[in-house]
Tab-separated table of C-alpha atoms in Angstrom:
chain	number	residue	atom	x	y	z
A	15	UNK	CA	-17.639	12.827	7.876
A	16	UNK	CA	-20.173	12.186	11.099
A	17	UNK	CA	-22.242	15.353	11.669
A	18	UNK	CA	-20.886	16.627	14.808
A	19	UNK	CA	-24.081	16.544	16.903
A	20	UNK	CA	-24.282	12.847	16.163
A	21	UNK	CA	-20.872	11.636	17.882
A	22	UNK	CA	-21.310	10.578	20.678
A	23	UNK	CA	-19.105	8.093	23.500
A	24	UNK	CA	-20.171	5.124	21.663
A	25	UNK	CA	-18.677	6.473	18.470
A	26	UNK	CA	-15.811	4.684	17.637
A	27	UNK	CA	-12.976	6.218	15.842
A	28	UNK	CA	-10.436	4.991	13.543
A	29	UNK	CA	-7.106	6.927	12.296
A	30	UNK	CA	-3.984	7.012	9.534
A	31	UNK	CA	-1.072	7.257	10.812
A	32	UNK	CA	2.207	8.685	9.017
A	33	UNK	CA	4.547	11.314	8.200
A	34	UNK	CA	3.446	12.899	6.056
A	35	UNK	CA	-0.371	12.615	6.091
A	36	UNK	CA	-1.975	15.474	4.313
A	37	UNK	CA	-1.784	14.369	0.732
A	38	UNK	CA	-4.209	11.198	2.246
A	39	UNK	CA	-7.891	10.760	0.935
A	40	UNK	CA	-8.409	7.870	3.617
A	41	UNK	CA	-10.307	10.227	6.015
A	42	UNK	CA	-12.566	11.238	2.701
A	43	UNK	CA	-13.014	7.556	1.637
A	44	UNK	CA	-13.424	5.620	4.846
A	45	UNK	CA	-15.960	8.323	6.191
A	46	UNK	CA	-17.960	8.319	3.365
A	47	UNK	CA	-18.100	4.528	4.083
A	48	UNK	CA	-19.323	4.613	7.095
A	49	UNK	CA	-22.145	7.143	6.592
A	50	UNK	CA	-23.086	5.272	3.125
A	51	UNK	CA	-23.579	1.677	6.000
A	52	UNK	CA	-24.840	3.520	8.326
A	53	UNK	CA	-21.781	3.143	10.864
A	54	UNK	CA	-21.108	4.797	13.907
A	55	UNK	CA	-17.231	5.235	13.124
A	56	UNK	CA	-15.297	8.424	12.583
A	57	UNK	CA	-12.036	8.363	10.858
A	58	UNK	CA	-9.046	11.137	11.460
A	59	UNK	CA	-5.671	11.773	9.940
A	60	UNK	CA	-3.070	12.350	12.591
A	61	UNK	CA	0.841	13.191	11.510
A	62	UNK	CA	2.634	10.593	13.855
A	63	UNK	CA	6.446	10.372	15.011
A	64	UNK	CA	6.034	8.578	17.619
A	65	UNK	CA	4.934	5.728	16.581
A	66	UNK	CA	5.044	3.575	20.092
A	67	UNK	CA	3.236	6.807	21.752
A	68	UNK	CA	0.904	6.440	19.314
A	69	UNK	CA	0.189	2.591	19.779
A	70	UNK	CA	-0.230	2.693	23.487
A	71	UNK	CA	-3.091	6.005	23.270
A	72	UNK	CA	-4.431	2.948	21.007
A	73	UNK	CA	-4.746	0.992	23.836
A	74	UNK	CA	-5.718	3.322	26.159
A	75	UNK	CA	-8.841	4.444	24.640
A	76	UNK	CA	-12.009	2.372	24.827
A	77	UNK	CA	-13.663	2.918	21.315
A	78	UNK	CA	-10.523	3.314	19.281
A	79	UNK	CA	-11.227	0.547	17.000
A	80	UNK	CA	-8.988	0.225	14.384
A	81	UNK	CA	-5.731	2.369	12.528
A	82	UNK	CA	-4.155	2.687	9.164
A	83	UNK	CA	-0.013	3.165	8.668
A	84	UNK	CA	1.590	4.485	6.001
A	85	UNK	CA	5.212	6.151	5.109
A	86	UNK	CA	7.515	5.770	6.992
A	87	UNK	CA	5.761	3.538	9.800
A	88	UNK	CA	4.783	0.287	8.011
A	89	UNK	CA	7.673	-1.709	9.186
A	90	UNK	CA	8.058	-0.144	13.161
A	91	UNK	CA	4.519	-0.316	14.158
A	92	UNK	CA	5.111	-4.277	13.815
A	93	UNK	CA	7.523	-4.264	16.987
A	94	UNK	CA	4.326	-2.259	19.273
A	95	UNK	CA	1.419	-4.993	18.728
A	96	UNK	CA	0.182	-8.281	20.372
A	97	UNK	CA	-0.937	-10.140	17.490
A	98	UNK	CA	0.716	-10.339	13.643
A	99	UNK	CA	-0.070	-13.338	11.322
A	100	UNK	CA	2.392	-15.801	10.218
A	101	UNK	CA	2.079	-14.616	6.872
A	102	UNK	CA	2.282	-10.710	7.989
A	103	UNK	CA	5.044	-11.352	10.255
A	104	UNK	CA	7.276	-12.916	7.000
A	105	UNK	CA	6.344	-9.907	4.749
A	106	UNK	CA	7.859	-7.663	7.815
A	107	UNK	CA	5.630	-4.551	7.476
A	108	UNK	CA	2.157	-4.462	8.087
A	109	UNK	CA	-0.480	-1.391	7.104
A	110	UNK	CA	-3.874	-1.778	9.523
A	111	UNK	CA	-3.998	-2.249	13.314
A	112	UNK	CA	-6.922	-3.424	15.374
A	113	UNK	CA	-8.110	-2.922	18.624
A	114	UNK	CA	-9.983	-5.235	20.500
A	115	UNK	CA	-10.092	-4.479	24.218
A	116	UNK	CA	-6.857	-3.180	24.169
A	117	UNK	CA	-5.460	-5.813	22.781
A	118	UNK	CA	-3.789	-4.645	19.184
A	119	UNK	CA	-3.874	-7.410	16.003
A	120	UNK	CA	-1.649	-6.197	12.739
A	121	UNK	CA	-2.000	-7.121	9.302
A	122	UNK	CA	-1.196	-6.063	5.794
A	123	UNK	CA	-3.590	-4.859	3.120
A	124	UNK	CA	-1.309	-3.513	0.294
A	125	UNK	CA	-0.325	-6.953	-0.871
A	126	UNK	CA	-3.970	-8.545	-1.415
A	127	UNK	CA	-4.765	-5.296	-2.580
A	128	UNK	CA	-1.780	-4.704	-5.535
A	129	UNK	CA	-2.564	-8.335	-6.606
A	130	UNK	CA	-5.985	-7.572	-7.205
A	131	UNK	CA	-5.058	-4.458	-8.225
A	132	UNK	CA	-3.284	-6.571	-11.422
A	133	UNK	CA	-5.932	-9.366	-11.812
A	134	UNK	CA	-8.500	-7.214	-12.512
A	135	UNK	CA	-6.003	-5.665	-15.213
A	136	UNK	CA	-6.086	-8.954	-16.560
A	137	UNK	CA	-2.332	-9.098	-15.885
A	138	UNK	CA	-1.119	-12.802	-15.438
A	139	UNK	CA	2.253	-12.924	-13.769
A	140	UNK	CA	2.801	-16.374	-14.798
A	141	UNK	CA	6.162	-17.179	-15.632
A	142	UNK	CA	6.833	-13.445	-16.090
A	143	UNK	CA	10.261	-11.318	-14.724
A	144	UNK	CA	8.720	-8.344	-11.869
A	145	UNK	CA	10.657	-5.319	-11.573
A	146	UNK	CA	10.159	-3.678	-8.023
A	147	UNK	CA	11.287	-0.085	-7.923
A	148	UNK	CA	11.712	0.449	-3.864
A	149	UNK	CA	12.264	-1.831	-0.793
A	150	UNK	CA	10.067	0.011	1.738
A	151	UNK	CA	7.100	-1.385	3.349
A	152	UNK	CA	4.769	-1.290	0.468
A	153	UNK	CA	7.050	-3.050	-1.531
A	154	UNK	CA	8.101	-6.110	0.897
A	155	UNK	CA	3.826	-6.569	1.344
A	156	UNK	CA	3.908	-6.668	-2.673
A	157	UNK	CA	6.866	-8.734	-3.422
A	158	UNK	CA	5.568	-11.476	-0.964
A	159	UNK	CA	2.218	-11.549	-2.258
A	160	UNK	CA	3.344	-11.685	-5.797
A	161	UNK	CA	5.907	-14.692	-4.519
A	162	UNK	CA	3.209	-16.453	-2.636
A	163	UNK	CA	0.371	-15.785	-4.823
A	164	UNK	CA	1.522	-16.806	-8.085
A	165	UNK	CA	4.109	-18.197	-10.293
A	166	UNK	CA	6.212	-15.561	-11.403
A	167	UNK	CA	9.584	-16.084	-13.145
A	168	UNK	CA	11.855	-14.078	-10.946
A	169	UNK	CA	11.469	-10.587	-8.988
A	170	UNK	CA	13.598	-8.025	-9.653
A	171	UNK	CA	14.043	-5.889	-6.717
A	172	UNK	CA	15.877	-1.687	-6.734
A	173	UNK	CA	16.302	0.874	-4.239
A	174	UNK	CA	18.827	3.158	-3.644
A	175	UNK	CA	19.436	2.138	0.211
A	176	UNK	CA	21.895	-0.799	0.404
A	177	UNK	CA	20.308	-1.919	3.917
A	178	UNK	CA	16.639	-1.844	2.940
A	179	UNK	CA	17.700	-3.870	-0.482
A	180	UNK	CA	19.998	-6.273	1.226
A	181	UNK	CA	17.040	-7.286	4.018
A	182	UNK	CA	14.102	-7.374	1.702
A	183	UNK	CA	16.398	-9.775	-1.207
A	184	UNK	CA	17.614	-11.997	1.837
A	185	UNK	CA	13.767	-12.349	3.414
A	186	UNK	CA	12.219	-13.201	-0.114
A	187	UNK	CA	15.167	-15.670	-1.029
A	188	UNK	CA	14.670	-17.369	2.755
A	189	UNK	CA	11.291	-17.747	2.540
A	190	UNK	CA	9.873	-18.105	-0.468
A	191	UNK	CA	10.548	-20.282	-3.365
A	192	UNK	CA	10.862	-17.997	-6.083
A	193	UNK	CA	14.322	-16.535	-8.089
A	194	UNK	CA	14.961	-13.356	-6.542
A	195	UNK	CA	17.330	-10.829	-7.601
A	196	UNK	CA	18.444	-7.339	-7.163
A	197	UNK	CA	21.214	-4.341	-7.430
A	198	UNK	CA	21.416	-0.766	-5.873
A	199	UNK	CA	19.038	1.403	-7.722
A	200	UNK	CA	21.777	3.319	-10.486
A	201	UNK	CA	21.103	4.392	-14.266
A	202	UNK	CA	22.458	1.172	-15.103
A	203	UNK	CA	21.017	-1.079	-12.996
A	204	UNK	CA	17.562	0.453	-14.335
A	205	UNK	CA	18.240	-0.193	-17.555
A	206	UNK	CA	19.304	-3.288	-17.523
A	207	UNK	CA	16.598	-4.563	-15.373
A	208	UNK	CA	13.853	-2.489	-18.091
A	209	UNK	CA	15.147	-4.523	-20.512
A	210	UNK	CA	14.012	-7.787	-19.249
A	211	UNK	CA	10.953	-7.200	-17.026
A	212	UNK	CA	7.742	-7.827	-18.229
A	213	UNK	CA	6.166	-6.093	-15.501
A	214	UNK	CA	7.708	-2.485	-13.659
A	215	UNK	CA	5.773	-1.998	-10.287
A	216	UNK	CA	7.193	1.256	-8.771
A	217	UNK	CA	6.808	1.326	-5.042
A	218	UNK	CA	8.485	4.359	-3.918
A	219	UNK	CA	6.866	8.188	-3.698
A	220	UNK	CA	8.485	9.832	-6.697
A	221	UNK	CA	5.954	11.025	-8.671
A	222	UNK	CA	3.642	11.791	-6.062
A	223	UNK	CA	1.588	15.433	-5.267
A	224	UNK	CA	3.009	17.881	-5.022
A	225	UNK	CA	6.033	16.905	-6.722
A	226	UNK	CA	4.293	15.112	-9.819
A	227	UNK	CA	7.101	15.473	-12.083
A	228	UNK	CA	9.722	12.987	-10.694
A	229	UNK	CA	10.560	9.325	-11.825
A	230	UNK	CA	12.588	6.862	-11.756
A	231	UNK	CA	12.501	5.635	-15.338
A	232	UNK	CA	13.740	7.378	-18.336
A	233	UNK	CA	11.085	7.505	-20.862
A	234	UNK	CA	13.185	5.513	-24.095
A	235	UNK	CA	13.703	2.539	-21.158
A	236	UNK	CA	9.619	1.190	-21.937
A	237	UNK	CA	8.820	-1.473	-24.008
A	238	UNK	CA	5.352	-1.763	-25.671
A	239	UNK	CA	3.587	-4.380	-23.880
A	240	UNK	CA	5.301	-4.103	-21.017
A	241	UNK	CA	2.883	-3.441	-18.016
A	242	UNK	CA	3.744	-0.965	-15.630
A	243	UNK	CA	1.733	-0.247	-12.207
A	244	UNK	CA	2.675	2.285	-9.771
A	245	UNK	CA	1.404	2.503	-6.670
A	246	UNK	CA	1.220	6.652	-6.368
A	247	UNK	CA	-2.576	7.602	-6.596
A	248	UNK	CA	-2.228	11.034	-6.392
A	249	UNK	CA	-2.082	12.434	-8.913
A	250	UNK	CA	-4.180	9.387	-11.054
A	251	UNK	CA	-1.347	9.517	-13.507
A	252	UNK	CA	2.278	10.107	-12.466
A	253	UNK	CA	4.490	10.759	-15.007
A	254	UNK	CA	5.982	7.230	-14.760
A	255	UNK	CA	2.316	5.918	-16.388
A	256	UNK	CA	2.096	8.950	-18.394
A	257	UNK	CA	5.504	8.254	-20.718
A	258	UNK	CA	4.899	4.194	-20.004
A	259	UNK	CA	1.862	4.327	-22.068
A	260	UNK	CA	3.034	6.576	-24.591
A	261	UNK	CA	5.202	4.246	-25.099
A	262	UNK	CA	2.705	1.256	-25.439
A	263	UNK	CA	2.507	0.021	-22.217
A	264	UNK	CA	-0.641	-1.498	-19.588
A	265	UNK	CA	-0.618	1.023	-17.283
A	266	UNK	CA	-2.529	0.509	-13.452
A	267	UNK	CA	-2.831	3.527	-11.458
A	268	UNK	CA	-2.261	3.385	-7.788
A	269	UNK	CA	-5.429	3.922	-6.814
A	270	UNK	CA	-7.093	0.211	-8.032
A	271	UNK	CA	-4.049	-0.778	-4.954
A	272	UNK	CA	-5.331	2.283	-2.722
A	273	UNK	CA	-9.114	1.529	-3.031
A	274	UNK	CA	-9.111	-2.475	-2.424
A	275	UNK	CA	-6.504	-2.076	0.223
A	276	UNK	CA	-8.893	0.644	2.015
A	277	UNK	CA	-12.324	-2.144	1.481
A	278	UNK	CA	-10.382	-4.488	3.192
A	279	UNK	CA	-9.267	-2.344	6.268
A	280	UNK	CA	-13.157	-1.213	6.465
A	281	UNK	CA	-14.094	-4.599	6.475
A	282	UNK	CA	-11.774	-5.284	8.980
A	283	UNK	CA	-12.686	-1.955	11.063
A	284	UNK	CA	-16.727	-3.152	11.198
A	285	UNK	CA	-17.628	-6.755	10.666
A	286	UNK	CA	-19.302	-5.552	7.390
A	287	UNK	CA	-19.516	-5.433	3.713
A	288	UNK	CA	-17.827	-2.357	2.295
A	289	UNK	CA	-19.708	-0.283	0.057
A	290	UNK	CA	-17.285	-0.562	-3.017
A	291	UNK	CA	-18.795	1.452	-5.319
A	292	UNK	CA	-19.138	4.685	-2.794
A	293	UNK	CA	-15.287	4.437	-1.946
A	294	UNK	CA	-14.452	3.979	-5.458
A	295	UNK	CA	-16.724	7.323	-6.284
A	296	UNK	CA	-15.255	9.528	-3.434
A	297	UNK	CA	-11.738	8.868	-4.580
A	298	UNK	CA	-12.137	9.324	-8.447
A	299	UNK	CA	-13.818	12.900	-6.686
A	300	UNK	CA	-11.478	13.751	-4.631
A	301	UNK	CA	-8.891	12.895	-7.411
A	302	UNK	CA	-10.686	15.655	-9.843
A	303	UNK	CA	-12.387	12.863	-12.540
């Protein structure tokens, strides 16, 4: 964080929004960016419900530069700016906002980031069946990366709300090329979908702090080899990775997703370089390792 005697009018501020927001370490990680470059940007946390309110302050302030979204807001803040790629605007949720003179330019993050995220696993999705555990905005970013980006077999999509399941299955089979299926989110529909999936990406909160001993797959479900990322990063390992590598199992921790997806928004905050290596280093602190 800035020292307090150097912000000044010309320090531009950046924000998360979301409810809730305290579990975040983007305020920890994106400040320690900016000091590490030598930035004149200040970054905030602010628990948001009203996310239009929220969008037009945005506007309304001269040297608010640039915002993050998370749960529940990735898919609503779409409807309240000017400017949303082609590709952004098919995935249907987006997770950074920029301001430039008031006007506001979306775009997604998570997606690029999760795919990396696997790459540098060494994980090739090539001809492979995905399993996506959730349909939230997170997940849609995901699924059309991984249906874009590579050649995947088929995607395998769960959640337990009908509506969310039903739009996400329709958008991927519309506009992308690639097999899609999916079922409401039951004991069985798990299990059957373990058992063919070469790769479990789980896309929902269960398993996050403070409640670090939910999940959404039974432990006798994993298969060794199977890889198995999940996109919680706090705690490092949920119980999902846990019992998925006792089991034999890759296992990516959320936060290889959480710290590309945050370069890219700081790239796309200053103009700059990000400083990998320091955001990498605050998180794996703030995370206790």
């Amino acid at each position: 964080m800035k020292d307090k005697s150097s912000i000044s009018p010309k320090t531009q501020f950046c924000a998360l929004i979301g409810n809730p927001v305290g579990h975040s370490m983007s305020p920890a990680i994106h400040n320690a960016a900016f000091a590490a470059t030598g930035q004149d940007f200040v970054y905030v946390a602010c628990q948001v419900e009203d996310v239009a309110g929220a969008l037009t302050g945005m506007r309304a302030l001269g040297n608010f530069r640039g915002m993050s979204v998370t749960i529940p807001h990735k898919i609503e803040v779409m409807q309240h700016v000017d400017e949303i790629s082609e590709t952004d605007r098919a995935i249907g949720s987006i997770n950074t906002v920029i301001c430039d003179n008031g006007k506001l330019r979306g775009l997604g993050t998570d997606g690029p980031g999760a795919l990396k995220a696997l790459t540098d696993a060494g994980v090739d999705l090539t001809d492979k069946t995905v399993l996506m555990l959730g349909c939230g905005g997170a997940s849609r970013a995901i699924a059309f990366t991984l249906a874009n980006r590579s050649e995947l077999a088929e995607l395998v999509m769960l959640d337990i709300d009908k509506e969310f399941l039903q739009g996400l299955t329709s958008d991927l089979q519309q506009k992308t090329d690639k097999q899609i299926s999916s079922a409401v989110m039951t004991e069985s529909s798990i299990g059957a979908a373990m058992a063919k999936s070469d790769i479990i990406i789980q896309c929902t909160p269960v398993g996050m702090h403070p409640k670090e001993n939910g999940t959404l797959v039974p432990a006798e479900l994993f298969r060794a080899g199977q890889v198995v990322f999940d996109v919680v990063y706090n705690p490092l390992e949920t119980r999902l990775l846990q019992e998925a590598k006792a089991a034999g199992c890759i296992t990516i921790s959320g936060v290889e997703m959480f710290i590309n997806q945050a370069i890219l928004q700081f790239e796309q905050f200053t103009g700059i370089d990000a400083p990998t290596e320091v955001m990498r280093n605050v998180v794996l602190k703030e995370l206790g390792v």
